[in-house]
PDB file of C-alpha atoms and ligand atoms in Angstrom:
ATOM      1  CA  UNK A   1      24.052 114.990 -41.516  1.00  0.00           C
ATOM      2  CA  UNK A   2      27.480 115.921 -40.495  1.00  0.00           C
ATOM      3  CA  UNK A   3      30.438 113.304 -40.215  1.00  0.00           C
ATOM      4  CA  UNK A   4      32.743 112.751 -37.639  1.00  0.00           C
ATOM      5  CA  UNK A   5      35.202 110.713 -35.719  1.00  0.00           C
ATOM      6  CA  UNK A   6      33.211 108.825 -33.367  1.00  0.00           C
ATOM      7  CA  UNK A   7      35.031 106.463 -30.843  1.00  0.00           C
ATOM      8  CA  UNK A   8      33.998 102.988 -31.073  1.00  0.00           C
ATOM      9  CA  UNK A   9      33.949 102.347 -27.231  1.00  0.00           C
ATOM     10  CA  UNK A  10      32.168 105.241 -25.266  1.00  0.00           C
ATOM     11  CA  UNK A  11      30.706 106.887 -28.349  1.00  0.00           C
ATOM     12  CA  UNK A  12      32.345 110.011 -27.691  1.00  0.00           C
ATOM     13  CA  UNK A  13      32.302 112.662 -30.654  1.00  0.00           C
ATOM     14  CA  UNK A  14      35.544 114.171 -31.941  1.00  0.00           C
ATOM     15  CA  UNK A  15      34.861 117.838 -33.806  1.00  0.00           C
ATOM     16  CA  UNK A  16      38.461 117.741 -35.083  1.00  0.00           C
ATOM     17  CA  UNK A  17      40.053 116.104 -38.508  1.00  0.00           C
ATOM     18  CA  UNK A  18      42.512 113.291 -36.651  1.00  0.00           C
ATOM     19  CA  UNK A  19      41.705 111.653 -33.506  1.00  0.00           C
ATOM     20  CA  UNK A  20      42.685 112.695 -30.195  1.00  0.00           C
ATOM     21  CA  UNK A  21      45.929 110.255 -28.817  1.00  0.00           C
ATOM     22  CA  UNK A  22      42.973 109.107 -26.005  1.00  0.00           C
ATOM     23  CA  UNK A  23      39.489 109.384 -25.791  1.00  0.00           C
ATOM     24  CA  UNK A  24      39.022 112.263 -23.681  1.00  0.00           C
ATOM     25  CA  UNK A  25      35.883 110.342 -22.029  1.00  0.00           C
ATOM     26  CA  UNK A  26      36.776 106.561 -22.011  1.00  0.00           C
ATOM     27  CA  UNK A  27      40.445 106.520 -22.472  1.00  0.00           C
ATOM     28  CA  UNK A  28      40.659 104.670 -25.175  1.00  0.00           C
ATOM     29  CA  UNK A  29      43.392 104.558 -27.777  1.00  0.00           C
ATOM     30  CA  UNK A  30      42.972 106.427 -31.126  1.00  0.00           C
ATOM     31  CA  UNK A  31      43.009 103.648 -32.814  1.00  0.00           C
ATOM     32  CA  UNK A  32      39.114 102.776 -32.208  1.00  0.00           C
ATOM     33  CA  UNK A  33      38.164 106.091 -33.377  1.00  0.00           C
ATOM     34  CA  UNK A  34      36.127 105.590 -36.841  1.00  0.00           C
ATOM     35  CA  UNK A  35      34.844 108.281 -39.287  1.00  0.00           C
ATOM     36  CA  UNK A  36      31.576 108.352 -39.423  1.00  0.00           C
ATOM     37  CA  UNK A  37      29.146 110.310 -42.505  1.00  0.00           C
ATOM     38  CA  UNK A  38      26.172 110.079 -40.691  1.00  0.00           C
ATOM     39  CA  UNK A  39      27.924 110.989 -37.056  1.00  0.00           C
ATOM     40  CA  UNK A  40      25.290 114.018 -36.377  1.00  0.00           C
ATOM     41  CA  UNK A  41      21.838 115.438 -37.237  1.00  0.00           C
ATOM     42  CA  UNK A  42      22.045 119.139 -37.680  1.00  0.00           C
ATOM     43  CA  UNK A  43      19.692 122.045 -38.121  1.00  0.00           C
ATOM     44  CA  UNK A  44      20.128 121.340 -41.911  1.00  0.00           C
ATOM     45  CA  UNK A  45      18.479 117.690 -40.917  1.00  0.00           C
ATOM     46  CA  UNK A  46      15.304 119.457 -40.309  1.00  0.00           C
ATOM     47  CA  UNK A  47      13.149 118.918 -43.959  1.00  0.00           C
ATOM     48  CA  UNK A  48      13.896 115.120 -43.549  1.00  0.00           C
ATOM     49  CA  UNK A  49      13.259 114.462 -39.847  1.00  0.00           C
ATOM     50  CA  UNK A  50       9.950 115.980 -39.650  1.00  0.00           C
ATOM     51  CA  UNK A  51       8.918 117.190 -35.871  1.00  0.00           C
ATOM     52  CA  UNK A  52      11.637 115.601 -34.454  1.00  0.00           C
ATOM     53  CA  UNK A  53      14.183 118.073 -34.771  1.00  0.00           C
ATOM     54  CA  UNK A  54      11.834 120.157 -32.575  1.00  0.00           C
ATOM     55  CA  UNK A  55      12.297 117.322 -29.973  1.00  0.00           C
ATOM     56  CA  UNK A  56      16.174 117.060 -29.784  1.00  0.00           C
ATOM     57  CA  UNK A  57      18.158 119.891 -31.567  1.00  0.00           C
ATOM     58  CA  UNK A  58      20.077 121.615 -28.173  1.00  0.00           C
ATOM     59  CA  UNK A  59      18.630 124.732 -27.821  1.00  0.00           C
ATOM     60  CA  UNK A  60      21.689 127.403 -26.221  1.00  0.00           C
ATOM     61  CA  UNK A  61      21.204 130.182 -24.364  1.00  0.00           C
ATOM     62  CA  UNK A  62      24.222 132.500 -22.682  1.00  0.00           C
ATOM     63  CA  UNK A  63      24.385 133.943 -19.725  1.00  0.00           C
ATOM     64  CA  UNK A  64      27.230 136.648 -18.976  1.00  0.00           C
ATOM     65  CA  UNK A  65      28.168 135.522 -15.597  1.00  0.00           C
ATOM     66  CA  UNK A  66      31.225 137.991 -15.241  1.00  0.00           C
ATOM     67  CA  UNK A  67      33.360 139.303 -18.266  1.00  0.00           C
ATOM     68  CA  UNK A  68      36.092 136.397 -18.620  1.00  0.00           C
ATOM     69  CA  UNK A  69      32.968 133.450 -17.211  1.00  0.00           C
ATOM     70  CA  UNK A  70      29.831 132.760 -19.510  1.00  0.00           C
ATOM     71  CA  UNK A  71      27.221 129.876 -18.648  1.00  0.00           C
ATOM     72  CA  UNK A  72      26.069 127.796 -21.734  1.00  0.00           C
ATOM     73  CA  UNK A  73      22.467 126.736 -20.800  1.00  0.00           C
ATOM     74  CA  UNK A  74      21.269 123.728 -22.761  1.00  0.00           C
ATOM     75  CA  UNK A  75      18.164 122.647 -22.886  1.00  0.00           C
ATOM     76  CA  UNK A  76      17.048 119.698 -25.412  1.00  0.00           C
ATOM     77  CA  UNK A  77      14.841 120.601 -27.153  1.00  0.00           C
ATOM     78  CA  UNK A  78      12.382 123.657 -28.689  1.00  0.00           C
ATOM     79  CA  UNK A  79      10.026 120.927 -27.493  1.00  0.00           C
ATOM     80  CA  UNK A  80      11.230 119.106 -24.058  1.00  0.00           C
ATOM     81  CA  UNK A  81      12.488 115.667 -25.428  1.00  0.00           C
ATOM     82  CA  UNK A  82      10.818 112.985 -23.200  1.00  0.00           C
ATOM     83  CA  UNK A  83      12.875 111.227 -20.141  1.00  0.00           C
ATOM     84  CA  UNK A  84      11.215 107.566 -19.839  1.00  0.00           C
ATOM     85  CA  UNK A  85      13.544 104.296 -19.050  1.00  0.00           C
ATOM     86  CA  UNK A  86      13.294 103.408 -22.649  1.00  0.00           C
ATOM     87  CA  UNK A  87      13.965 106.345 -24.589  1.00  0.00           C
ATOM     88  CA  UNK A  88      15.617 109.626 -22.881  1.00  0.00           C
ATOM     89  CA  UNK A  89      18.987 111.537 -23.018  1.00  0.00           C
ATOM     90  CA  UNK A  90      21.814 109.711 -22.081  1.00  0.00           C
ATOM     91  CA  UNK A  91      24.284 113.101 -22.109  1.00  0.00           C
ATOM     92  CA  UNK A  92      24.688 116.373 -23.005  1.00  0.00           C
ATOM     93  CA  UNK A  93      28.372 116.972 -24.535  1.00  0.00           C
ATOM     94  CA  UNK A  94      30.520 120.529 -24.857  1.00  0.00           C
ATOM     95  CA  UNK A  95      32.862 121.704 -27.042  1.00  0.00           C
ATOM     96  CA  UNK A  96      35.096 125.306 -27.430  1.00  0.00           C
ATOM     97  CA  UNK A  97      36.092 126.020 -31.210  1.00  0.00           C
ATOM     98  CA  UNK A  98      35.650 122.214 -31.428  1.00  0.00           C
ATOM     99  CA  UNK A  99      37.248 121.013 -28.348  1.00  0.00           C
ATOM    100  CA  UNK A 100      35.632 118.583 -26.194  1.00  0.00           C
ATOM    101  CA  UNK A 101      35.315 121.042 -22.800  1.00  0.00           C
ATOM    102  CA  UNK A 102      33.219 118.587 -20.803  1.00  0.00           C
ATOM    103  CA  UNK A 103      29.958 116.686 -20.691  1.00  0.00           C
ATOM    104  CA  UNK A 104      26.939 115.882 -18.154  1.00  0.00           C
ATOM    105  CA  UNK A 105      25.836 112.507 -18.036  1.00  0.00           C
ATOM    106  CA  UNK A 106      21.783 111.770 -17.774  1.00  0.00           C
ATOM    107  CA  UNK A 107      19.523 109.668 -16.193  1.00  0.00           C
ATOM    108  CA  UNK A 108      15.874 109.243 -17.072  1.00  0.00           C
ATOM    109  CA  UNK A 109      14.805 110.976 -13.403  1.00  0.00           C
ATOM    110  CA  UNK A 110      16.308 114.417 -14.726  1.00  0.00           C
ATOM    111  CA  UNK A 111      15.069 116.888 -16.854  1.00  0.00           C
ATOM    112  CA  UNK A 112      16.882 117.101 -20.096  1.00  0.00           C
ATOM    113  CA  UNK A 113      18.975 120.234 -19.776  1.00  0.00           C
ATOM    114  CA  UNK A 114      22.073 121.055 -17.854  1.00  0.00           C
ATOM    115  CA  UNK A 115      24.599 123.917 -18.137  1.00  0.00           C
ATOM    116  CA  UNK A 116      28.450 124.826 -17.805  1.00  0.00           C
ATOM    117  CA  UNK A 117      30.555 127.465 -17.469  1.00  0.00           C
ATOM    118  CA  UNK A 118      33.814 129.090 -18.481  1.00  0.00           C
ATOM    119  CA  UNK A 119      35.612 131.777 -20.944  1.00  0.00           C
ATOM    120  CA  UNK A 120      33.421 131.127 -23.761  1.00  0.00           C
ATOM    121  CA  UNK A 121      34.103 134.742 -25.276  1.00  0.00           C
ATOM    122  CA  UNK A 122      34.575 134.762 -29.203  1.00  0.00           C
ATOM    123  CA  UNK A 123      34.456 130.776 -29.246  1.00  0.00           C
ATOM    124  CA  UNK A 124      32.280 128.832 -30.989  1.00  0.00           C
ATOM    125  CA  UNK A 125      30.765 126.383 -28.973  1.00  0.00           C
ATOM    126  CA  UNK A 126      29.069 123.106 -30.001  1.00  0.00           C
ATOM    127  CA  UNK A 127      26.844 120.837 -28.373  1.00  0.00           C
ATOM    128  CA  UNK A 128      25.441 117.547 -29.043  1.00  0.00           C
ATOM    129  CA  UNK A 129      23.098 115.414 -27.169  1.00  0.00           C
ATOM    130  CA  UNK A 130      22.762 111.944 -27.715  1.00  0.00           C
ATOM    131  CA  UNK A 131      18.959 110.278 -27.438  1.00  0.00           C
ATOM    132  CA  UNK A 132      19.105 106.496 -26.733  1.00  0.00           C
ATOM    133  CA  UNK A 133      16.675 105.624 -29.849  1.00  0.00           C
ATOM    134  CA  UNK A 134      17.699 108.741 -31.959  1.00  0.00           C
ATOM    135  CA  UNK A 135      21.053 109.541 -32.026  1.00  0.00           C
ATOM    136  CA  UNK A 136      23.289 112.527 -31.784  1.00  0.00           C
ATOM    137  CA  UNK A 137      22.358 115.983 -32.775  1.00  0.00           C
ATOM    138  CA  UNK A 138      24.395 118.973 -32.872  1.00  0.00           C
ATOM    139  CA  UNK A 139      23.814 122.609 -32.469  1.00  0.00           C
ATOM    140  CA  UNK A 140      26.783 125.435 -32.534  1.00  0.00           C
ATOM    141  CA  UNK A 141      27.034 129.343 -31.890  1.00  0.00           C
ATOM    142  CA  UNK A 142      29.328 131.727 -31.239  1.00  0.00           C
ATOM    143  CA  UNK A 143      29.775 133.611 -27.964  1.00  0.00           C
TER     144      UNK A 143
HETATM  145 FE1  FE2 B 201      14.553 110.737 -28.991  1.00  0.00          FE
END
């Protein structure tokens, strides 16, 4: 597990120390942003979680589209995480040396992936996916 300021409103996940003067997603103040211990499930979450790591840890490939333009492919996860009414992937979230870059919001019809691009060289980028029954999971690399 990996703690982080999570905003009480949209559930948006903040990779920095202090919270951000407005939710980036919702808007909302700073002041509903709450640290959280148990924010994320990481690769490290894997001896306690059984298979389902295999089910929602984002899985990141690159693409060199040009020399200043990557595309970060996501796909969630090893094994494709199911998309039913009940219990799918609500959103796939991005981040560049922790900041929040942009996100794709999900509906059970789709298949749980989606990609983004942009001057990703020598970042680290993060991405977490959030599963209506099992929470958010993170996976980072650097470009
Ligand atoms: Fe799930």
């Amino acid at each position: 597990m990996k703690k982080a300021l999570v905003c009480s409103v949209c559930g948006y996940i903040h990779l920095k120390d202090t919270a951000p003067e407005k939710c980036p997603v919702c808007n909302a103040s700073s002041k509903v942003f709450n640290l959280k211990d148990d924010a994320l499930k990481t690769n490290e979450d894997i001896v306690t979680t059984g298979e389902s790591h295999k089910k929602h840890l984002p899985v990141i490939s690159i693409n060199n589209v040009s020399e200043n333009v990557q595309e970060i492919k996501v796909k969630v996860g090893e094994l494709e995480h199911p998309m039913m009414p009940e219990h799918y992937i609500t959103n796939i979230m991005f981040y560049a040396d922790n900041e929040y870059v942009g996100g794709i919001a999900l509906t059970h019809n789709l298949k749980p992936e989606g990609s983004i691009s942009l001057n990703a060289k020598g970042k680290k980028i993060s991405v977490i996916e959030h599963c209506n029954i099992h929470g958010d999971w993170i996976t980072e690399t650097t470009v």
